[in-house]
């Protein structure tokens, strides 16, 4: 397997320092955010689209440091019923265009989430009752089908794969809802599999991998800690701010601080066996209690031991 890094994990660093850090860690790739929910601190999407020299410069800086681009990330809500949706969709289309120009295979995004008819904000339906939930869902999937049939064709024509990241507050948030989306789009749309989201929603990422198999195109390596005491009363649906990690039922953490290292051995083995042994594991650091650099280094160290990757010239840096 290949090891990569979501560049936003080190959003406080310049693009030069992110590339240098990835090279020092002997990673294989970087994943850059292009906009939407990210401030895109490392890429200027419009400049890269309009300026071939800028694209060549970025590719040269990466290749000179032994790195590739595993994906471009445009996570957002292109189905938002207000202006936000149009803005996020425009960024996603531009990101697909840039990926085609730069020979990047994967564009990561989320399914998006509409509202109910006439709503100004998205509406995440997670229960089958009261009866109006089914009317809202029927409307949302009509909106999604029209949008995603068109976007899938754009990706096909561009020679780019779209990798859906399953998440709460999205129309596709688990395997059944992703299959519903996949039925609309075909294989040009697969998964950017992030186990941390499945864990907090109460699922089993290992069982998920067995079922999803070859539909997994890219992976985010991120962990979740479940606070069983808090969860007993707050349940999995905890909408308090992530900064309230002492009170919340779950929190995103550095690899190994939620699931033990033996679990990550099983996770990587399952990906290699049921999905694709050549997948990129892109480390995403969102731990509120460890510094960005410490979390990234600890995650690299764990994956070196579990992900069946070997780099003989790798020396773990000091934290």
Coordinates of C-alpha atoms in Angstrom, one line a residue:
X1 CA 0.0 0.0 0.0
X2 CA 1.0 3.6 -0.4
X3 CA 1.1 6.2 2.3
X4 CA -0.1 9.8 1.8
X5 CA -1.2 12.9 3.6
X6 CA -4.2 15.2 3.4
X7 CA -2.4 18.5 3.2
X8 CA -5.0 20.3 5.3
X9 CA -3.6 18.2 8.2
X10 CA -0.7 20.6 8.2
X11 CA -2.7 23.7 7.2
X12 CA -0.5 25.9 9.3
X13 CA 2.5 25.2 7.0
X14 CA 3.3 26.7 3.6
X15 CA 3.0 24.4 0.6
X16 CA 6.8 24.2 0.5
X17 CA 6.9 23.0 4.1
X18 CA 4.1 20.5 3.5
X19 CA 6.0 19.0 0.6
X20 CA 9.2 19.0 2.5
X21 CA 7.6 17.3 5.5
X22 CA 6.0 14.7 3.3
X23 CA 9.4 14.0 1.7
X24 CA 11.1 13.8 5.1
X25 CA 8.5 11.3 6.2
X26 CA 9.2 9.3 3.0
X27 CA 5.5 9.4 2.0
X28 CA 4.4 8.5 -1.4
X29 CA 1.8 11.2 -2.1
X30 CA -0.1 14.3 -1.1
X31 CA -3.8 15.0 -1.3
X32 CA -4.6 18.7 -1.8
X33 CA -7.8 20.5 -1.0
X34 CA -9.1 22.9 -3.7
X35 CA -11.9 24.8 -1.8
X36 CA -15.4 24.5 -0.5
X37 CA -15.2 23.5 3.2
X38 CA -11.5 23.9 3.1
X39 CA -9.8 27.3 2.8
X40 CA -7.4 25.6 0.3
X41 CA -4.3 27.0 2.0
X42 CA -1.9 25.3 -0.4
X43 CA -3.5 25.5 -3.8
X44 CA -4.9 28.4 -5.9
X45 CA -7.5 26.5 -8.0
X46 CA -8.2 29.3 -10.5
X47 CA -4.5 30.0 -11.0
X48 CA -3.7 26.4 -11.6
X49 CA -6.5 26.1 -14.1
X50 CA -5.5 29.1 -16.1
X51 CA -1.7 28.8 -15.9
X52 CA 0.1 25.8 -17.3
X53 CA 3.4 27.0 -15.8
X54 CA 1.8 26.9 -12.4
X55 CA 0.7 23.3 -12.9
X56 CA 4.1 22.3 -14.2
X57 CA 5.8 24.0 -11.2
X58 CA 3.6 22.1 -8.7
X59 CA 4.2 18.8 -10.4
X60 CA 7.9 19.4 -10.5
X61 CA 8.1 20.3 -6.9
X62 CA 6.3 17.1 -6.0
X63 CA 8.3 14.8 -8.3
X64 CA 11.6 16.3 -7.2
X65 CA 10.7 15.2 -3.7
X66 CA 9.5 11.7 -4.7
X67 CA 5.8 12.5 -4.3
X68 CA 2.7 12.2 -6.5
X69 CA -0.8 13.6 -6.1
X70 CA -3.1 10.8 -4.9
X71 CA -6.2 13.0 -5.1
X72 CA -7.7 16.5 -5.2
X73 CA -10.3 17.2 -2.5
X74 CA -13.4 19.4 -3.1
X75 CA -15.5 18.2 -0.1
X76 CA -18.6 20.3 0.1
X77 CA -22.3 20.2 -0.4
X78 CA -23.1 20.6 -4.2
X79 CA -26.8 19.8 -3.5
X80 CA -27.3 22.6 -0.9
X81 CA -30.6 24.3 -1.8
X82 CA -29.2 27.8 -1.5
X83 CA -26.3 29.7 -3.2
X84 CA -23.9 27.5 -1.3
X85 CA -24.8 24.6 -3.4
X86 CA -24.1 26.4 -6.7
X87 CA -20.7 27.7 -5.3
X88 CA -19.7 24.2 -4.1
X89 CA -20.8 22.6 -7.4
X90 CA -18.7 25.1 -9.4
X91 CA -15.6 24.3 -7.3
X92 CA -16.2 20.6 -7.8
X93 CA -16.5 21.0 -11.6
X94 CA -13.3 23.1 -11.6
X95 CA -11.5 20.5 -9.5
X96 CA -12.5 17.7 -12.0
X97 CA -11.1 19.9 -14.8
X98 CA -7.9 20.5 -12.9
X99 CA -7.5 16.8 -12.1
X100 CA -7.8 16.0 -15.8
X101 CA -5.2 18.6 -16.7
X102 CA -2.8 17.3 -14.1
X103 CA -3.4 13.6 -14.6
X104 CA -4.8 13.1 -11.2
X105 CA -7.1 10.0 -11.1
X106 CA -9.2 10.8 -8.0
X107 CA -11.4 13.7 -7.0
X108 CA -12.8 13.5 -3.5
X109 CA -16.1 15.0 -2.5
X110 CA -19.3 14.2 -0.6
X111 CA -22.7 13.3 -2.0
X112 CA -24.3 16.6 -0.9
X113 CA -27.6 17.0 0.9
X114 CA -30.7 18.9 -0.4
X115 CA -33.4 20.2 1.8
X116 CA -37.1 19.5 1.8
X117 CA -39.1 21.2 -1.0
X118 CA -38.8 25.0 -0.4
X119 CA -36.1 24.7 2.3
X120 CA -33.2 27.0 2.5
X121 CA -31.0 24.5 4.4
X122 CA -30.2 20.8 4.0
X123 CA -32.2 18.3 6.0
X124 CA -30.6 15.1 7.1
X125 CA -33.2 12.3 7.4
X126 CA -32.0 9.5 9.7
X127 CA -35.3 8.0 10.8
X128 CA -38.3 6.4 8.9
X129 CA -40.9 8.2 11.0
X130 CA -42.8 10.5 11.1
X131 CA -44.3 9.9 7.6
X132 CA -43.1 13.1 6.0
X133 CA -39.5 11.8 6.3
X134 CA -40.2 9.5 3.3
X135 CA -41.6 12.4 1.2
X136 CA -38.5 14.5 1.9
X137 CA -36.2 11.6 1.0
X138 CA -38.1 11.0 -2.3
X139 CA -37.6 14.7 -3.2
X140 CA -33.9 14.6 -2.1
X141 CA -33.1 11.6 -4.3
X142 CA -34.9 13.2 -7.3
X143 CA -32.5 16.2 -6.9
X144 CA -29.5 14.0 -6.4
X145 CA -30.3 11.8 -9.4
X146 CA -30.5 14.7 -11.8
X147 CA -27.3 16.2 -10.5
X148 CA -25.2 13.1 -10.2
X149 CA -26.1 11.7 -13.6
X150 CA -24.8 14.8 -15.1
X151 CA -21.7 15.0 -12.9
X152 CA -20.8 11.4 -13.5
X153 CA -20.8 12.0 -17.3
X154 CA -18.5 15.0 -16.8
X155 CA -16.1 12.8 -14.8
X156 CA -16.3 10.1 -17.4
X157 CA -15.5 12.5 -20.2
X158 CA -12.6 13.9 -18.2
X159 CA -11.1 10.5 -17.4
X160 CA -11.4 11.2 -13.7
X161 CA -12.9 9.1 -10.9
X162 CA -15.1 10.7 -8.1
X163 CA -14.5 9.3 -4.6
X164 CA -17.4 9.9 -2.3
X165 CA -16.6 10.3 1.4
X166 CA -19.5 9.1 3.5
X167 CA -20.4 11.4 6.4
X168 CA -23.2 12.6 8.6
X169 CA -25.4 15.4 7.2
X170 CA -25.0 13.9 3.7
X171 CA -27.5 12.0 1.5
X172 CA -25.0 9.2 1.2
X173 CA -23.6 8.4 4.6
X174 CA -23.6 4.6 4.8
X175 CA -23.2 1.7 2.4
X176 CA -27.0 1.3 1.5
X177 CA -27.2 5.0 0.6
X178 CA -23.9 4.9 -1.3
X179 CA -25.2 1.9 -3.3
X180 CA -28.3 4.0 -4.1
X181 CA -26.0 6.8 -5.5
X182 CA -23.8 4.3 -7.3
X183 CA -26.8 2.9 -9.1
X184 CA -27.2 6.3 -10.6
X185 CA -23.6 7.0 -11.5
X186 CA -22.0 3.7 -12.3
X187 CA -18.4 2.9 -11.6
X188 CA -17.0 6.3 -12.3
X189 CA -18.0 7.1 -8.7
X190 CA -16.5 5.0 -5.9
X191 CA -15.6 5.6 -2.3
X192 CA -13.1 7.6 -0.4
X193 CA -13.3 5.3 2.6
X194 CA -12.9 7.0 6.0
X195 CA -13.3 4.5 8.8
X196 CA -13.6 7.2 11.5
X197 CA -17.1 8.2 10.2
X198 CA -18.3 4.6 10.1
X199 CA -17.0 4.1 13.7
X200 CA -18.8 7.1 15.2
X201 CA -22.1 6.2 13.5
X202 CA -21.9 2.7 15.0
X203 CA -20.8 0.7 12.0
X204 CA -17.9 -1.8 11.6
X205 CA -15.3 -0.6 9.0
X206 CA -14.0 -4.2 8.6
X207 CA -17.4 -5.5 7.6
X208 CA -17.9 -2.5 5.4
X209 CA -14.7 -3.2 3.5
X210 CA -15.8 -6.8 2.9
X211 CA -19.1 -5.6 1.4
X212 CA -17.8 -2.5 -0.5
X213 CA -14.7 -4.2 -1.9
X214 CA -13.6 -2.9 -5.3
X215 CA -15.8 0.2 -4.9
X216 CA -13.2 1.6 -2.6
X217 CA -10.9 3.9 -4.7
X218 CA -9.0 5.9 -2.0
X219 CA -8.7 5.8 1.8
X220 CA -8.5 8.4 4.6
X221 CA -6.6 7.1 7.5
X222 CA -8.4 8.7 10.5
X223 CA -9.4 7.2 13.9
X224 CA -12.3 7.8 16.3
X225 CA -12.4 7.4 20.1
X226 CA -15.7 6.3 21.5
X227 CA -16.2 7.5 25.1
X228 CA -18.5 4.7 26.3
X229 CA -19.6 6.6 29.5
X230 CA -20.6 9.7 27.6
X231 CA -22.1 7.7 24.8
X232 CA -24.4 5.8 27.2
X233 CA -26.4 9.0 27.7
X234 CA -25.6 11.2 24.7
X235 CA -25.8 8.4 22.1
X236 CA -23.9 8.4 18.8
X237 CA -25.8 11.5 17.6
X238 CA -23.8 14.1 19.6
X239 CA -24.0 17.6 18.0
X240 CA -21.9 19.5 20.6
X241 CA -18.7 21.2 19.3
X242 CA -15.7 19.0 18.7
X243 CA -13.7 21.1 21.2
X244 CA -15.9 19.6 24.0
X245 CA -14.0 16.3 23.8
X246 CA -14.4 15.6 27.5
X247 CA -18.2 15.7 27.3
X248 CA -18.8 14.3 23.8
X249 CA -19.7 10.7 23.0
X250 CA -17.0 10.5 20.4
X251 CA -14.0 12.4 19.0
X252 CA -11.6 12.2 16.1
X253 CA -8.2 11.1 17.3
X254 CA -4.7 10.2 16.0
X255 CA -4.3 6.7 14.7
X256 CA -4.1 4.2 17.5
X257 CA -5.8 6.4 20.1
X258 CA -9.3 5.1 19.2
X259 CA -8.8 1.6 17.8
X260 CA -5.7 -0.4 18.9
X261 CA -2.9 -1.1 16.6
X262 CA -4.0 -4.7 16.2
X263 CA -7.3 -3.3 14.7
X264 CA -5.3 -1.2 12.2
X265 CA -3.5 -4.4 11.2
X266 CA -6.8 -6.0 10.4
X267 CA -8.0 -2.8 8.6
X268 CA -5.0 -2.7 6.3
X269 CA -5.2 -6.4 5.6
X270 CA -8.9 -6.3 4.8
X271 CA -8.3 -3.4 2.4
X272 CA -5.5 -5.4 0.6
X273 CA -7.5 -8.6 0.5
X274 CA -11.0 -7.4 -0.3
X275 CA -10.4 -4.0 -2.0
X276 CA -7.0 -3.2 -3.6
X277 CA -3.5 -3.8 -2.3
X278 CA -2.4 -0.7 -4.2
X279 CA -4.7 1.8 -2.4
X280 CA -3.3 5.0 -0.9
X281 CA -3.9 5.6 2.8
X282 CA -4.1 9.3 3.1
X283 CA -3.5 10.4 6.7
X284 CA -6.0 13.0 7.9
X285 CA -5.3 14.6 11.3
X286 CA -8.2 16.1 13.2
X287 CA -7.2 15.3 16.7
X288 CA -8.1 18.3 19.0
X289 CA -5.6 17.1 21.7
X290 CA -2.4 16.4 19.8
X291 CA -0.5 18.9 17.7
X292 CA -0.7 18.6 13.9
X293 CA 2.8 17.5 13.5
X294 CA 2.8 15.1 16.4
X295 CA -0.4 13.5 15.2
X296 CA 0.9 13.1 11.6
X297 CA 4.2 11.6 12.8
X298 CA 2.5 9.1 15.2
X299 CA 0.1 8.1 12.4
X300 CA 2.9 7.5 9.9
X301 CA 4.8 5.4 12.5
X302 CA 1.7 3.2 13.1
X303 CA 1.0 2.7 9.4
X304 CA 4.6 1.8 8.7
X305 CA 4.0 -1.1 11.1
X306 CA 0.6 -2.1 9.9
X307 CA 0.0 -1.2 6.2
X308 CA 2.5 -3.6 4.5
X309 CA 4.6 -0.7 3.2
X310 CA 8.4 -0.8 3.3
X311 CA 10.8 2.2 2.8
X312 CA 14.3 1.1 3.8
X313 CA 15.4 4.8 3.8
X314 CA 12.7 5.8 6.3
X315 CA 13.9 7.2 9.6
X316 CA 11.2 8.4 12.1
X317 CA 11.8 12.1 12.8
X318 CA 11.9 13.5 16.3
X319 CA 8.7 15.0 17.5

